[in-house]
Amino acid sequence: MAYARATGEFFAWLDDSSDFAGHDDSDLHAVQSFHVSSWRETLVKMPAQRKGRKGAVFEKTRSTATIKLKVSALRSLFSYLKEGGVIDEDPAASVRSPKMSVTVGKTLFVTGNDAARVLDTITGDSLVDLRDRALIGFMNYTLARVSAPVGMTTGDVFMQGNRRHVRLHEKGGKDLVMPCHHELEDFLIAYIDAAQLTAEPDKPLFRAFDNTKRTLGAKALIRMKAWSMVQRRAKAADLTTHATNHTFRATGITTFWENGGELSKSRDMAGHASIRPALSHRRRLQPRRGQDSMDGATNPDGPPHGQAQHRDIHSQNRYPRHHLCRPRRQTGDEYRAVAEG
């Protein structure tokens, strides 16, 4: 959707551009590199107009990430058209995106205790409660993007050997298979059995609520509805952090690191294309771990990163054992101490 909006904005800009006068915006052969570069400069210099909730129009400067996304959308479009023989030259190939360096991830994450509290507050036995608990637990324990669980079918939860596994369809066409954490397995079994989904292996696993029938329907839950659900559950658990779909994925990765998980395995589990996104999560933990650099500095309160005792636990497995990303639950005394304090 973001790419579609970006390309639509470009062709709307072409209609109003004096450099494109005399041409129809459907004439793709007339688009030149200087048109794309001029549009990029317009994005940098001209603020975007947005509508507020009450209809008031305000201006907002575009971030570097937004500009990079819009230029990438044009590159993808014209590259596809050139490969298909629609155009002879790619006008966006020589246009560079603005440089951007991200060292620390911006996604807000909650602590393991907060994640556990959200799961503990979902105590109902309705289908919606069971679905919400399974979905939040899924993102936390498998480190998956929300698009992976909402795109799953019931058949993507299966037995392999003596363990239950899940099959994730991540972005970029990546398929990941990993064993279930025992709590996630309990959440999934409770939801699947209550919703009677076993007989429908090709149907969506996480389903949207049907307002007409007042129960779960046959359509898959979409990401925006999942976002609304996360907001509602976070509010019910009195979280002060603004929770989003990505929050529990980030929490799982962060908790994995706090428990000594390895960089390469967190990359595999999270479905990252490179090691850089995993590094952004690791850098966020440096103040708490007593590390000043990424050159192998050790944690004064625990063993060094990447030492053999962490590797030996998982040396025979492709993925680490999932207790590493399990949120820690506070004891009753700790809850009372926080409440009284």
mmCIF file of C-alpha atoms in Angstrom:
data_model
loop_
_atom_site.group_PDB
_atom_site.id
_atom_site.type_symbol
_atom_site.label_atom_id
_atom_site.label_comp_id
_atom_site.label_asym_id
_atom_site.label_seq_id
_atom_site.Cartn_x
_atom_site.Cartn_y
_atom_site.Cartn_z
ATOM 1 C CA MET A 1 0.000 0.000 0.000
ATOM 2 C CA ALA A 2 2.820 2.408 0.809
ATOM 3 C CA TYR A 3 4.432 1.765 -2.600
ATOM 4 C CA ALA A 4 1.077 2.252 -4.342
ATOM 5 C CA ARG A 5 0.540 5.603 -2.603
ATOM 6 C CA ALA A 6 4.087 6.721 -3.448
ATOM 7 C CA THR A 7 3.747 5.941 -7.159
ATOM 8 C CA GLY A 8 0.347 7.649 -7.205
ATOM 9 C CA GLU A 9 1.891 10.777 -5.683
ATOM 10 C CA PHE A 10 4.635 10.766 -8.315
ATOM 11 C CA PHE A 11 2.238 10.625 -11.272
ATOM 12 C CA ALA A 12 0.015 13.274 -9.663
ATOM 13 C CA TRP A 13 3.107 15.458 -9.372
ATOM 14 C CA LEU A 14 3.884 14.806 -13.057
ATOM 15 C CA ASP A 15 0.441 16.142 -14.022
ATOM 16 C CA ASP A 16 1.239 19.456 -12.348
ATOM 17 C CA SER A 17 4.877 19.636 -13.460
ATOM 18 C CA SER A 18 5.805 22.108 -16.175
ATOM 19 C CA ASP A 19 8.681 19.816 -17.222
ATOM 20 C CA PHE A 20 6.133 17.179 -18.236
ATOM 21 C CA ALA A 21 3.855 19.539 -20.148
ATOM 22 C CA GLY A 22 2.569 18.160 -23.430
ATOM 23 C CA HIS A 23 2.734 14.579 -22.227
ATOM 24 C CA ASP A 24 0.093 12.342 -20.713
ATOM 25 C CA ASP A 25 0.981 10.814 -17.351
ATOM 26 C CA SER A 26 0.304 7.390 -18.875
ATOM 27 C CA ASP A 27 3.144 7.955 -21.365
ATOM 28 C CA LEU A 28 5.787 6.029 -19.434
ATOM 29 C CA HIS A 29 8.370 6.412 -22.198
ATOM 30 C CA ALA A 30 8.402 10.159 -21.611
ATOM 31 C CA VAL A 31 9.496 9.844 -17.982
ATOM 32 C CA GLN A 32 13.178 10.732 -17.657
ATOM 33 C CA SER A 33 15.696 10.550 -14.835
ATOM 34 C CA PHE A 34 15.501 14.289 -14.190
ATOM 35 C CA HIS A 35 11.756 13.930 -13.545
ATOM 36 C CA VAL A 36 12.437 11.414 -10.790
ATOM 37 C CA SER A 37 15.280 13.455 -9.297
ATOM 38 C CA SER A 38 13.165 16.628 -9.409
ATOM 39 C CA TRP A 39 10.379 14.838 -7.548
ATOM 40 C CA ARG A 40 12.878 13.655 -4.967
ATOM 41 C CA GLU A 41 14.063 17.228 -4.403
ATOM 42 C CA THR A 42 10.434 18.331 -4.074
ATOM 43 C CA LEU A 43 9.901 15.752 -1.358
ATOM 44 C CA VAL A 44 12.913 17.119 0.519
ATOM 45 C CA LYS A 45 12.092 20.829 0.228
ATOM 46 C CA MET A 46 8.282 20.897 0.247
ATOM 47 C CA PRO A 47 6.443 19.777 3.404
ATOM 48 C CA ALA A 48 3.611 17.296 3.090
ATOM 49 C CA GLN A 49 0.043 18.355 3.795
ATOM 50 C CA ARG A 50 -1.898 16.230 6.250
ATOM 51 C CA LYS A 51 -5.457 16.330 7.536
ATOM 52 C CA GLY A 52 -6.111 16.289 11.260
ATOM 53 C CA ARG A 53 -8.947 14.483 12.968
ATOM 54 C CA LYS A 54 -11.200 17.538 12.804
ATOM 55 C CA GLY A 55 -10.436 18.192 9.132
ATOM 56 C CA ALA A 56 -7.810 20.875 9.753
ATOM 57 C CA VAL A 57 -4.932 20.822 7.250
ATOM 58 C CA PHE A 58 -1.382 21.079 8.603
ATOM 59 C CA GLU A 59 2.100 20.741 7.128
ATOM 60 C CA LYS A 60 4.636 18.125 8.127
ATOM 61 C CA THR A 61 8.238 17.738 7.004
ATOM 62 C CA ARG A 62 8.974 14.321 5.496
ATOM 63 C CA SER A 63 11.539 12.169 7.243
ATOM 64 C CA THR A 64 14.542 10.698 5.443
ATOM 65 C CA ALA A 65 13.038 7.220 5.808
ATOM 66 C CA THR A 66 9.820 8.374 4.095
ATOM 67 C CA ILE A 67 11.744 9.844 1.167
ATOM 68 C CA LYS A 68 13.814 6.672 0.808
ATOM 69 C CA LEU A 69 10.629 4.599 0.745
ATOM 70 C CA LYS A 70 9.040 6.728 -1.980
ATOM 71 C CA VAL A 71 12.153 6.643 -4.185
ATOM 72 C CA SER A 72 12.402 2.877 -3.647
ATOM 73 C CA ALA A 73 8.801 2.542 -4.796
ATOM 74 C CA LEU A 74 9.641 4.204 -8.124
ATOM 75 C CA ARG A 75 12.755 2.095 -8.527
ATOM 76 C CA SER A 76 10.721 -1.046 -8.001
ATOM 77 C CA LEU A 77 8.018 0.078 -10.429
ATOM 78 C CA PHE A 78 10.296 1.091 -13.297
ATOM 79 C CA SER A 79 12.558 -1.924 -12.816
ATOM 80 C CA TYR A 80 9.513 -4.171 -13.146
ATOM 81 C CA LEU A 81 8.335 -2.313 -16.251
ATOM 82 C CA LYS A 82 11.758 -2.595 -17.874
ATOM 83 C CA GLU A 83 11.968 -6.320 -17.168
ATOM 84 C CA GLY A 84 8.535 -6.741 -18.734
ATOM 85 C CA GLY A 85 9.554 -4.848 -21.882
ATOM 86 C CA VAL A 86 7.100 -1.984 -21.304
ATOM 87 C CA ILE A 87 9.869 0.641 -21.284
ATOM 88 C CA ASP A 88 13.360 0.622 -22.786
ATOM 89 C CA GLU A 89 15.198 2.587 -20.097
ATOM 90 C CA ASP A 90 14.780 2.737 -16.347
ATOM 91 C CA PRO A 91 14.536 6.446 -15.390
ATOM 92 C CA ALA A 92 14.882 5.745 -11.661
ATOM 93 C CA ALA A 93 17.987 3.547 -11.833
ATOM 94 C CA SER A 94 20.466 6.430 -11.584
ATOM 95 C CA VAL A 95 18.558 8.414 -8.930
ATOM 96 C CA ARG A 96 19.996 7.961 -5.465
ATOM 97 C CA SER A 97 18.045 7.944 -2.249
ATOM 98 C CA PRO A 98 19.114 10.207 0.611
ATOM 99 C CA LYS A 99 21.588 8.619 2.999
ATOM 100 C CA MET A 100 20.313 7.423 6.346
ATOM 101 C CA SER A 101 22.106 5.605 9.153
ATOM 102 C CA VAL A 102 20.181 3.846 11.910
ATOM 103 C CA THR A 103 22.197 2.477 14.831
ATOM 104 C CA VAL A 104 19.432 1.979 17.417
ATOM 105 C CA GLY A 105 15.959 0.655 16.603
ATOM 106 C CA LYS A 106 13.014 3.009 17.111
ATOM 107 C CA THR A 107 10.430 0.323 17.847
ATOM 108 C CA LEU A 108 9.154 0.683 21.406
ATOM 109 C CA PHE A 109 9.455 -2.540 23.356
ATOM 110 C CA VAL A 110 8.206 -3.562 26.769
ATOM 111 C CA THR A 111 9.980 -5.589 29.408
ATOM 112 C CA GLY A 112 9.510 -9.305 29.786
ATOM 113 C CA ASN A 113 7.435 -8.690 32.910
ATOM 114 C CA ASP A 114 5.135 -6.326 31.025
ATOM 115 C CA ALA A 115 4.688 -8.828 28.184
ATOM 116 C CA ALA A 116 3.861 -11.525 30.709
ATOM 117 C CA ARG A 117 1.370 -9.199 32.405
ATOM 118 C CA VAL A 118 -0.440 -8.607 29.114
ATOM 119 C CA LEU A 119 -0.760 -12.359 28.587
ATOM 120 C CA ASP A 120 -1.868 -12.897 32.191
ATOM 121 C CA THR A 121 -4.655 -10.309 31.899
ATOM 122 C CA ILE A 122 -6.282 -12.258 29.048
ATOM 123 C CA THR A 123 -8.105 -14.687 31.306
ATOM 124 C CA GLY A 124 -11.386 -15.134 29.426
ATOM 125 C CA ASP A 125 -12.341 -18.330 27.634
ATOM 126 C CA SER A 126 -14.166 -16.743 24.681
ATOM 127 C CA LEU A 127 -12.841 -17.338 21.179
ATOM 128 C CA VAL A 128 -11.687 -13.728 20.912
ATOM 129 C CA ASP A 129 -9.756 -13.972 24.189
ATOM 130 C CA LEU A 130 -8.116 -17.234 23.164
ATOM 131 C CA ARG A 131 -7.250 -15.830 19.723
ATOM 132 C CA ASP A 132 -5.755 -12.618 21.147
ATOM 133 C CA ARG A 133 -3.643 -14.469 23.707
ATOM 134 C CA ALA A 134 -2.361 -16.880 21.050
ATOM 135 C CA LEU A 135 -1.514 -14.056 18.625
ATOM 136 C CA ILE A 136 0.350 -11.920 21.181
ATOM 137 C CA GLY A 137 2.175 -14.974 22.474
ATOM 138 C CA PHE A 138 3.011 -15.958 18.912
ATOM 139 C CA MET A 139 4.722 -12.640 18.150
ATOM 140 C CA ASN A 140 6.591 -12.719 21.452
ATOM 141 C CA TYR A 141 7.849 -16.312 21.341
ATOM 142 C CA THR A 142 8.593 -16.706 17.614
ATOM 143 C CA LEU A 143 9.884 -13.116 17.036
ATOM 144 C CA ALA A 144 7.643 -12.973 13.967
ATOM 145 C CA ARG A 145 6.284 -9.904 12.211
ATOM 146 C CA VAL A 146 2.519 -9.597 12.539
ATOM 147 C CA SER A 147 2.115 -10.328 8.825
ATOM 148 C CA ALA A 148 3.399 -13.876 9.413
ATOM 149 C CA PRO A 149 0.772 -15.105 11.915
ATOM 150 C CA VAL A 150 -2.164 -13.321 10.253
ATOM 151 C CA GLY A 151 -1.150 -15.002 6.983
ATOM 152 C CA MET A 152 -0.957 -18.494 8.477
ATOM 153 C CA THR A 153 -3.381 -21.333 7.948
ATOM 154 C CA THR A 154 -4.319 -23.963 10.509
ATOM 155 C CA GLY A 155 -2.090 -26.437 8.673
ATOM 156 C CA ASP A 156 0.937 -24.270 9.450
ATOM 157 C CA VAL A 157 0.764 -25.584 13.026
ATOM 158 C CA PHE A 158 1.864 -29.205 12.864
ATOM 159 C CA MET A 159 3.649 -32.013 14.674
ATOM 160 C CA GLN A 160 7.176 -32.918 13.605
ATOM 161 C CA GLY A 161 8.650 -35.780 15.567
ATOM 162 C CA ASN A 162 7.546 -35.316 19.164
ATOM 163 C CA ARG A 163 7.331 -31.530 19.035
ATOM 164 C CA ARG A 164 4.790 -29.117 17.662
ATOM 165 C CA HIS A 165 6.177 -26.718 15.041
ATOM 166 C CA VAL A 166 4.950 -23.598 13.261
ATOM 167 C CA ARG A 167 5.582 -22.560 9.672
ATOM 168 C CA LEU A 168 6.019 -18.816 9.127
ATOM 169 C CA HIS A 169 5.661 -17.061 5.778
ATOM 170 C CA GLU A 170 7.789 -13.956 6.268
ATOM 171 C CA LYS A 171 8.305 -11.056 3.911
ATOM 172 C CA GLY A 172 10.583 -11.556 0.935
ATOM 173 C CA GLY A 173 9.187 -15.047 0.326
ATOM 174 C CA LYS A 174 11.009 -16.550 3.313
ATOM 175 C CA ASP A 175 9.516 -19.664 4.915
ATOM 176 C CA LEU A 176 10.687 -20.423 8.439
ATOM 177 C CA VAL A 177 9.912 -23.535 10.465
ATOM 178 C CA MET A 178 10.594 -23.527 14.195
ATOM 179 C CA PRO A 179 9.498 -25.476 17.270
ATOM 180 C CA CYS A 180 6.862 -24.025 19.587
ATOM 181 C CA HIS A 181 7.645 -22.758 23.043
ATOM 182 C CA HIS A 182 5.616 -24.825 25.516
ATOM 183 C CA GLU A 183 3.463 -21.844 26.574
ATOM 184 C CA LEU A 184 2.817 -20.878 22.955
ATOM 185 C CA GLU A 185 1.847 -24.474 22.235
ATOM 186 C CA ASP A 186 -0.695 -24.330 25.078
ATOM 187 C CA PHE A 187 -2.111 -21.052 23.739
ATOM 188 C CA LEU A 188 -2.431 -22.402 20.193
ATOM 189 C CA ILE A 189 -3.985 -25.724 21.186
ATOM 190 C CA ALA A 190 -6.539 -24.006 23.441
ATOM 191 C CA TYR A 191 -7.521 -21.623 20.621
ATOM 192 C CA ILE A 192 -7.594 -24.226 17.820
ATOM 193 C CA ASP A 193 -9.623 -26.708 19.871
ATOM 194 C CA ALA A 194 -12.128 -24.104 21.060
ATOM 195 C CA ALA A 195 -12.600 -22.714 17.528
ATOM 196 C CA GLN A 196 -12.709 -26.237 16.032
ATOM 197 C CA LEU A 197 -10.173 -25.387 13.338
ATOM 198 C CA THR A 198 -8.481 -28.798 13.085
ATOM 199 C CA ALA A 199 -10.807 -29.944 10.289
ATOM 200 C CA GLU A 200 -9.924 -26.874 8.169
ATOM 201 C CA PRO A 201 -6.142 -26.993 7.590
ATOM 202 C CA ASP A 202 -6.293 -24.706 4.546
ATOM 203 C CA LYS A 203 -8.345 -21.951 6.228
ATOM 204 C CA PRO A 204 -6.898 -18.917 8.096
ATOM 205 C CA LEU A 205 -5.600 -19.618 11.584
ATOM 206 C CA PHE A 206 -6.215 -16.205 13.164
ATOM 207 C CA ARG A 207 -9.674 -15.091 12.090
ATOM 208 C CA ALA A 208 -11.544 -11.806 12.260
ATOM 209 C CA PHE A 209 -14.636 -11.312 14.397
ATOM 210 C CA ASP A 210 -17.938 -11.489 12.493
ATOM 211 C CA ASN A 211 -20.242 -8.812 13.902
ATOM 212 C CA THR A 212 -23.285 -10.378 12.258
ATOM 213 C CA LYS A 213 -22.821 -13.835 13.777
ATOM 214 C CA ARG A 214 -21.138 -12.490 16.937
ATOM 215 C CA THR A 215 -18.337 -15.018 16.649
ATOM 216 C CA LEU A 216 -15.158 -15.591 14.664
ATOM 217 C CA GLY A 217 -15.821 -15.609 10.915
ATOM 218 C CA ALA A 218 -14.064 -17.283 8.010
ATOM 219 C CA LYS A 219 -11.924 -14.294 6.963
ATOM 220 C CA ALA A 220 -8.372 -13.782 8.170
ATOM 221 C CA LEU A 221 -7.572 -11.108 10.718
ATOM 222 C CA ILE A 222 -5.894 -8.123 9.043
ATOM 223 C CA ARG A 223 -2.946 -6.202 10.454
ATOM 224 C CA MET A 224 -4.916 -3.063 11.307
ATOM 225 C CA LYS A 225 -7.401 -5.105 13.347
ATOM 226 C CA ALA A 226 -4.471 -6.816 15.054
ATOM 227 C CA TRP A 227 -3.069 -3.366 15.876
ATOM 228 C CA SER A 228 -6.385 -2.360 17.456
ATOM 229 C CA MET A 229 -6.391 -5.560 19.469
ATOM 230 C CA VAL A 230 -2.839 -4.955 20.743
ATOM 231 C CA GLN A 231 -3.822 -1.420 21.766
ATOM 232 C CA ARG A 232 -6.859 -2.718 23.644
ATOM 233 C CA ARG A 233 -4.957 -5.470 25.446
ATOM 234 C CA ALA A 234 -2.072 -3.157 26.371
ATOM 235 C CA LYS A 235 -4.513 -0.661 27.860
ATOM 236 C CA ALA A 236 -6.210 -3.414 29.857
ATOM 237 C CA ALA A 237 -2.803 -4.390 31.288
ATOM 238 C CA ASP A 238 -2.039 -0.740 32.217
ATOM 239 C CA LEU A 239 1.065 -0.548 30.030
ATOM 240 C CA THR A 240 2.614 2.916 29.917
ATOM 241 C CA THR A 241 4.517 2.114 26.695
ATOM 242 C CA HIS A 242 2.681 2.767 23.433
ATOM 243 C CA ALA A 243 2.312 -0.791 22.137
ATOM 244 C CA THR A 244 2.073 -1.642 18.440
ATOM 245 C CA ASN A 245 2.121 -4.832 16.369
ATOM 246 C CA HIS A 246 5.918 -4.720 16.378
ATOM 247 C CA THR A 247 6.251 -4.215 20.140
ATOM 248 C CA PHE A 248 6.025 -7.860 21.182
ATOM 249 C CA ARG A 249 8.350 -8.962 18.371
ATOM 250 C CA ALA A 250 10.891 -6.395 19.605
ATOM 251 C CA THR A 251 10.301 -7.545 23.182
ATOM 252 C CA GLY A 252 10.994 -11.145 22.208
ATOM 253 C CA ILE A 253 14.240 -10.201 20.446
ATOM 254 C CA THR A 254 15.335 -8.003 23.363
ATOM 255 C CA THR A 255 14.534 -10.668 25.962
ATOM 256 C CA PHE A 256 16.364 -13.215 23.820
ATOM 257 C CA TRP A 257 19.449 -10.993 23.952
ATOM 258 C CA GLU A 258 19.141 -10.347 27.675
ATOM 259 C CA ASN A 259 19.286 -14.108 28.215
ATOM 260 C CA GLY A 260 22.469 -14.530 26.180
ATOM 261 C CA GLY A 261 21.048 -15.517 22.788
ATOM 262 C CA GLU A 262 23.358 -15.500 19.782
ATOM 263 C CA LEU A 263 23.274 -12.822 17.101
ATOM 264 C CA SER A 264 23.132 -15.188 14.129
ATOM 265 C CA LYS A 265 20.266 -17.211 15.587
ATOM 266 C CA SER A 266 18.214 -14.149 16.467
ATOM 267 C CA ARG A 267 18.649 -13.036 12.851
ATOM 268 C CA ASP A 268 17.383 -16.397 11.591
ATOM 269 C CA MET A 269 14.412 -16.480 13.949
ATOM 270 C CA ALA A 270 13.400 -12.879 13.229
ATOM 271 C CA GLY A 271 13.733 -13.369 9.459
ATOM 272 C CA HIS A 272 16.139 -10.449 9.032
ATOM 273 C CA ALA A 273 17.842 -10.175 5.656
ATOM 274 C CA SER A 274 21.079 -8.980 7.276
ATOM 275 C CA ILE A 275 22.629 -8.704 10.688
ATOM 276 C CA ARG A 276 22.081 -4.923 10.987
ATOM 277 C CA PRO A 277 18.527 -4.999 12.394
ATOM 278 C CA ALA A 278 19.669 -7.453 15.061
ATOM 279 C CA LEU A 279 22.536 -5.129 15.947
ATOM 280 C CA SER A 280 20.092 -2.275 16.515
ATOM 281 C CA HIS A 281 18.348 -4.372 19.177
ATOM 282 C CA ARG A 282 21.678 -5.300 20.752
ATOM 283 C CA ARG A 283 22.844 -1.691 20.985
ATOM 284 C CA ARG A 284 19.735 -0.806 22.973
ATOM 285 C CA LEU A 285 20.865 -3.235 25.676
ATOM 286 C CA GLN A 286 24.413 -1.919 26.070
ATOM 287 C CA PRO A 287 23.720 0.433 29.013
ATOM 288 C CA ARG A 288 22.082 -2.391 30.957
ATOM 289 C CA ARG A 289 24.726 -4.948 30.047
ATOM 290 C CA GLY A 290 27.649 -2.683 30.915
ATOM 291 C CA GLN A 291 29.041 -2.705 27.372
ATOM 292 C CA ASP A 292 30.667 0.272 25.694
ATOM 293 C CA SER A 293 31.290 -1.207 22.242
ATOM 294 C CA MET A 294 30.540 -4.132 19.972
ATOM 295 C CA ASP A 295 34.127 -5.421 20.042
ATOM 296 C CA GLY A 296 33.483 -8.211 22.531
ATOM 297 C CA ALA A 297 33.303 -6.289 25.807
ATOM 298 C CA THR A 298 32.014 -8.469 28.562
ATOM 299 C CA ASN A 299 29.118 -8.123 30.943
ATOM 300 C CA PRO A 300 30.420 -7.634 34.501
ATOM 301 C CA ASP A 301 27.346 -9.341 35.940
ATOM 302 C CA GLY A 302 27.442 -12.428 33.745
ATOM 303 C CA PRO A 303 29.371 -14.456 31.165
ATOM 304 C CA PRO A 304 30.796 -12.809 28.012
ATOM 305 C CA HIS A 305 28.645 -12.694 24.908
ATOM 306 C CA GLY A 306 28.977 -15.610 22.522
ATOM 307 C CA GLN A 307 31.005 -17.795 24.882
ATOM 308 C CA ALA A 308 30.941 -21.557 24.524
ATOM 309 C CA GLN A 309 28.444 -22.187 27.304
ATOM 310 C CA HIS A 310 25.745 -20.451 25.220
ATOM 311 C CA ARG A 311 26.786 -22.192 22.018
ATOM 312 C CA ASP A 312 26.932 -25.650 23.583
ATOM 313 C CA ILE A 313 23.271 -25.483 24.605
ATOM 314 C CA HIS A 314 22.153 -25.011 21.017
ATOM 315 C CA SER A 315 24.987 -26.559 19.024
ATOM 316 C CA GLN A 316 22.758 -29.347 17.663
ATOM 317 C CA ASN A 317 19.785 -27.106 16.816
ATOM 318 C CA ARG A 318 19.279 -24.584 14.082
ATOM 319 C CA TYR A 319 17.184 -22.408 16.377
ATOM 320 C CA PRO A 320 17.832 -21.693 20.064
ATOM 321 C CA ARG A 321 15.657 -23.121 22.764
ATOM 322 C CA HIS A 322 12.714 -20.857 23.291
ATOM 323 C CA HIS A 323 13.162 -20.433 27.034
ATOM 324 C CA LEU A 324 15.653 -17.723 26.079
ATOM 325 C CA CYS A 325 12.862 -15.446 24.840
ATOM 326 C CA ARG A 326 10.303 -16.375 27.481
ATOM 327 C CA PRO A 327 9.094 -13.296 29.412
ATOM 328 C CA ARG A 328 9.848 -13.490 33.109
ATOM 329 C CA ARG A 329 6.821 -13.286 35.378
ATOM 330 C CA GLN A 330 7.012 -11.345 38.614
ATOM 331 C CA THR A 331 6.240 -13.174 41.812
ATOM 332 C CA GLY A 332 3.317 -12.167 43.998
ATOM 333 C CA ASP A 333 5.661 -10.420 46.426
ATOM 334 C CA GLU A 334 7.213 -8.426 43.589
ATOM 335 C CA TYR A 335 3.788 -7.371 42.312
ATOM 336 C CA ARG A 336 2.797 -6.202 45.789
ATOM 337 C CA ALA A 337 6.081 -4.335 46.242
ATOM 338 C CA VAL A 338 5.535 -2.461 42.964
ATOM 339 C CA ALA A 339 1.929 -1.641 43.879
ATOM 340 C CA GLU A 340 2.839 -0.428 47.354
ATOM 341 C CA GLY A 341 5.806 1.544 46.084
#
